[in-house]
Amino acid sequence: MVEFQYQKDITSLDKNSSNGPQNIIDPYNVFSYPLDYFVEGSEYAVAFAGSHSSFATNVVPQNYHLLQTVFTYGITDTLNIALTAGYRSENSLHHFTLNDLRSRFYTFKPYYYFDVASDWRITENSLLSFQSHFVPRYETILEYQGDPESYQSRNRYFEIQLAFKVLF
């Protein structure tokens, strides 16, 4: 099976023509997108900010294009494998913090990714599932209000997951 997907995120949370600050934050969660630590890690790095708003937590990328192709092949009746290649375009956001009354501007550069997945039906009611996600070049840029220097991070990351699922 071959699948092609094009997705355009139409979320537009700009408050004004100068891309006003967006404080869309879930304060009860650990970061999914730990923005101030992007320059030190990857998209899935984990950091804890405490009970103040100097960091933007759980920010979801917005207003981007996603293009991907998935090739899935059933090797046997109980085993299949899937290969995915994808591209996500650049996006950015502006975050204002109350703790230090400072604006932060983030740019997430476009990147390519590659996934490998496999499902193996061990018994009639159980499944062993493998998934991996590889981004060879992930680049982010952070600019602080009033700071003439910008901070850049160039990373690559690999994520792997193995799950055993049982239907009762």
Tab-separated table of C-alpha atoms in Angstrom:
chain	number	residue	atom	x	y	z
A	1	MET	CA	0.000	0.000	0.000
A	2	VAL	CA	1.322	3.458	-0.866
A	3	GLU	CA	-0.039	6.586	0.812
A	4	PHE	CA	0.614	10.237	0.026
A	5	GLN	CA	-0.313	12.921	2.523
A	6	TYR	CA	-0.266	16.697	2.322
A	7	GLN	CA	-1.295	18.686	5.365
A	8	LYS	CA	-1.481	22.445	5.839
A	9	ASP	CA	-1.862	23.614	9.395
A	10	ILE	CA	-4.085	26.680	9.268
A	11	THR	CA	-3.740	27.643	12.931
A	12	SER	CA	-3.132	31.346	12.977
A	13	LEU	CA	-2.883	32.833	16.435
A	14	ASP	CA	-1.277	36.153	15.499
A	15	LYS	CA	-2.807	38.932	17.591
A	16	ASN	CA	-1.668	41.723	15.329
A	17	SER	CA	0.347	42.478	12.215
A	18	SER	CA	3.645	42.398	14.151
A	19	ASN	CA	3.096	38.759	15.238
A	20	GLY	CA	2.050	39.557	18.811
A	21	PRO	CA	2.923	37.186	21.646
A	22	GLN	CA	1.112	33.892	22.060
A	23	ASN	CA	0.857	32.435	25.534
A	24	ILE	CA	-0.891	29.181	24.732
A	25	ILE	CA	0.527	27.139	27.601
A	26	ASP	CA	-0.449	24.040	29.558
A	27	PRO	CA	1.154	24.759	32.967
A	28	TYR	CA	0.521	21.240	34.319
A	29	ASN	CA	2.652	19.400	31.814
A	30	VAL	CA	6.289	18.684	31.142
A	31	PHE	CA	7.477	20.180	27.861
A	32	SER	CA	6.722	18.616	24.534
A	33	TYR	CA	8.416	21.526	22.828
A	34	PRO	CA	10.821	22.937	25.463
A	35	LEU	CA	11.497	26.169	23.642
A	36	ASP	CA	14.230	27.726	25.746
A	37	TYR	CA	16.091	24.434	25.723
A	38	PHE	CA	15.903	23.974	21.967
A	39	VAL	CA	19.374	25.396	21.692
A	40	GLU	CA	20.608	22.559	23.910
A	41	GLY	CA	18.544	19.631	22.703
A	42	SER	CA	15.972	18.321	20.331
A	43	GLU	CA	12.266	18.648	19.758
A	44	TYR	CA	11.585	15.958	22.353
A	45	ALA	CA	14.027	17.099	25.052
A	46	VAL	CA	12.552	17.316	28.531
A	47	ALA	CA	12.971	20.163	30.998
A	48	PHE	CA	11.067	21.355	34.068
A	49	ALA	CA	10.397	25.075	34.519
A	50	GLY	CA	8.714	25.155	37.919
A	51	SER	CA	5.752	27.379	38.704
A	52	HIS	CA	6.624	30.517	36.754
A	53	SER	CA	6.048	31.515	33.151
A	54	SER	CA	9.562	32.157	31.896
A	55	PHE	CA	9.309	29.219	29.489
A	56	ALA	CA	6.744	28.311	26.868
A	57	THR	CA	5.497	24.801	27.536
A	58	ASN	CA	3.746	22.387	25.201
A	59	VAL	CA	3.878	24.711	22.238
A	60	VAL	CA	2.553	23.032	19.130
A	61	PRO	CA	3.970	24.125	15.767
A	62	GLN	CA	1.483	26.166	13.774
A	63	ASN	CA	0.975	27.380	10.229
A	64	TYR	CA	3.223	24.843	8.493
A	65	HIS	CA	3.093	22.436	5.540
A	66	LEU	CA	3.636	18.699	5.954
A	67	LEU	CA	4.271	16.330	3.057
A	68	GLN	CA	4.868	12.616	3.509
A	69	THR	CA	4.856	9.319	1.648
A	70	VAL	CA	4.278	5.974	3.346
A	71	PHE	CA	5.004	2.580	1.795
A	72	THR	CA	3.512	-0.395	3.694
A	73	TYR	CA	4.187	-3.988	2.647
A	74	GLY	CA	2.709	-7.160	4.119
A	75	ILE	CA	5.575	-9.647	4.130
A	76	THR	CA	3.360	-12.435	5.487
A	77	ASP	CA	-0.164	-12.632	6.910
A	78	THR	CA	1.249	-11.813	10.357
A	79	LEU	CA	4.142	-9.433	9.599
A	80	ASN	CA	4.242	-6.082	7.803
A	81	ILE	CA	6.740	-3.266	7.457
A	82	ALA	CA	6.254	0.428	6.679
A	83	LEU	CA	8.720	3.045	5.430
A	84	THR	CA	7.929	6.756	5.621
A	85	ALA	CA	9.686	9.808	4.227
A	86	GLY	CA	8.399	13.278	5.073
A	87	TYR	CA	9.051	17.016	5.054
A	88	ARG	CA	7.818	19.752	7.390
A	89	SER	CA	8.175	23.405	6.448
A	90	GLU	CA	9.469	26.283	8.557
A	91	ASN	CA	7.333	27.889	11.233
A	92	SER	CA	7.863	30.421	13.976
A	93	LEU	CA	6.274	31.914	17.055
A	94	HIS	CA	6.580	34.824	19.468
A	95	HIS	CA	6.385	34.151	23.200
A	96	PHE	CA	6.163	36.844	25.907
A	97	THR	CA	6.988	35.951	29.505
A	98	LEU	CA	5.580	37.594	32.606
A	99	ASN	CA	8.482	36.554	34.808
A	100	ASP	CA	11.053	38.780	33.113
A	101	LEU	CA	8.750	40.808	30.800
A	102	ARG	CA	10.740	39.724	27.763
A	103	SER	CA	9.799	38.561	24.294
A	104	ARG	CA	11.311	35.459	22.755
A	105	PHE	CA	11.143	34.739	19.031
A	106	TYR	CA	11.528	31.143	17.881
A	107	THR	CA	12.098	29.857	14.357
A	108	PHE	CA	11.858	26.173	13.531
A	109	LYS	CA	13.668	25.511	10.262
A	110	PRO	CA	12.247	23.057	7.711
A	111	TYR	CA	13.359	19.446	8.059
A	112	TYR	CA	13.083	15.995	6.523
A	113	TYR	CA	12.334	12.854	8.494
A	114	PHE	CA	12.356	9.114	7.922
A	115	ASP	CA	10.342	6.478	9.781
A	116	VAL	CA	10.461	2.705	9.896
A	117	ALA	CA	7.632	0.726	11.467
A	118	SER	CA	6.731	-2.923	11.735
A	119	ASP	CA	3.836	-4.932	13.198
A	120	TRP	CA	4.062	-8.616	13.990
A	121	ARG	CA	0.937	-10.500	15.090
A	122	ILE	CA	2.334	-13.020	17.562
A	123	THR	CA	-0.980	-14.641	18.485
A	124	GLU	CA	-4.554	-13.999	17.439
A	125	ASN	CA	-4.939	-11.393	20.212
A	126	SER	CA	-1.435	-9.937	20.561
A	127	LEU	CA	0.759	-7.668	18.504
A	128	LEU	CA	4.398	-6.616	18.746
A	129	SER	CA	4.848	-3.164	17.263
A	130	PHE	CA	8.138	-1.393	16.417
A	131	GLN	CA	8.449	2.271	15.371
A	132	SER	CA	11.387	4.568	14.746
A	133	HIS	CA	11.644	8.237	13.773
A	134	PHE	CA	14.852	9.827	12.432
A	135	VAL	CA	15.468	13.516	11.726
A	136	PRO	CA	18.936	13.992	10.192
A	137	ARG	CA	19.038	17.797	10.644
A	138	TYR	CA	16.825	19.721	13.026
A	139	GLU	CA	17.614	23.426	13.364
A	140	THR	CA	16.083	25.996	15.686
A	141	ILE	CA	16.800	29.677	16.261
A	142	LEU	CA	16.030	31.652	19.426
A	143	GLU	CA	16.151	35.451	19.604
A	144	TYR	CA	15.576	37.440	22.806
A	145	GLN	CA	14.093	40.928	22.780
A	146	GLY	CA	16.905	43.455	23.259
A	147	ASP	CA	19.659	40.884	22.634
A	148	PRO	CA	21.479	41.477	19.315
A	149	GLU	CA	22.742	37.883	19.272
A	150	SER	CA	20.627	34.930	18.128
A	151	TYR	CA	21.090	31.394	19.437
A	152	GLN	CA	21.038	28.465	17.033
A	153	SER	CA	20.857	24.749	17.524
A	154	ARG	CA	21.595	22.121	14.892
A	155	ASN	CA	20.670	18.617	15.987
A	156	ARG	CA	19.772	15.237	14.671
A	157	TYR	CA	17.672	12.832	16.630
A	158	PHE	CA	16.487	9.275	16.564
A	159	GLU	CA	13.454	8.006	18.438
A	160	ILE	CA	12.599	4.334	18.838
A	161	GLN	CA	9.583	2.613	20.356
A	162	LEU	CA	8.725	-1.034	20.963
A	163	ALA	CA	5.244	-1.956	22.219
A	164	PHE	CA	3.504	-5.215	23.047
A	165	LYS	CA	-0.287	-4.947	22.672
A	166	VAL	CA	-2.853	-7.491	23.828
A	167	LEU	CA	-6.585	-7.518	23.099
A	168	PHE	CA	-8.617	-8.888	26.038
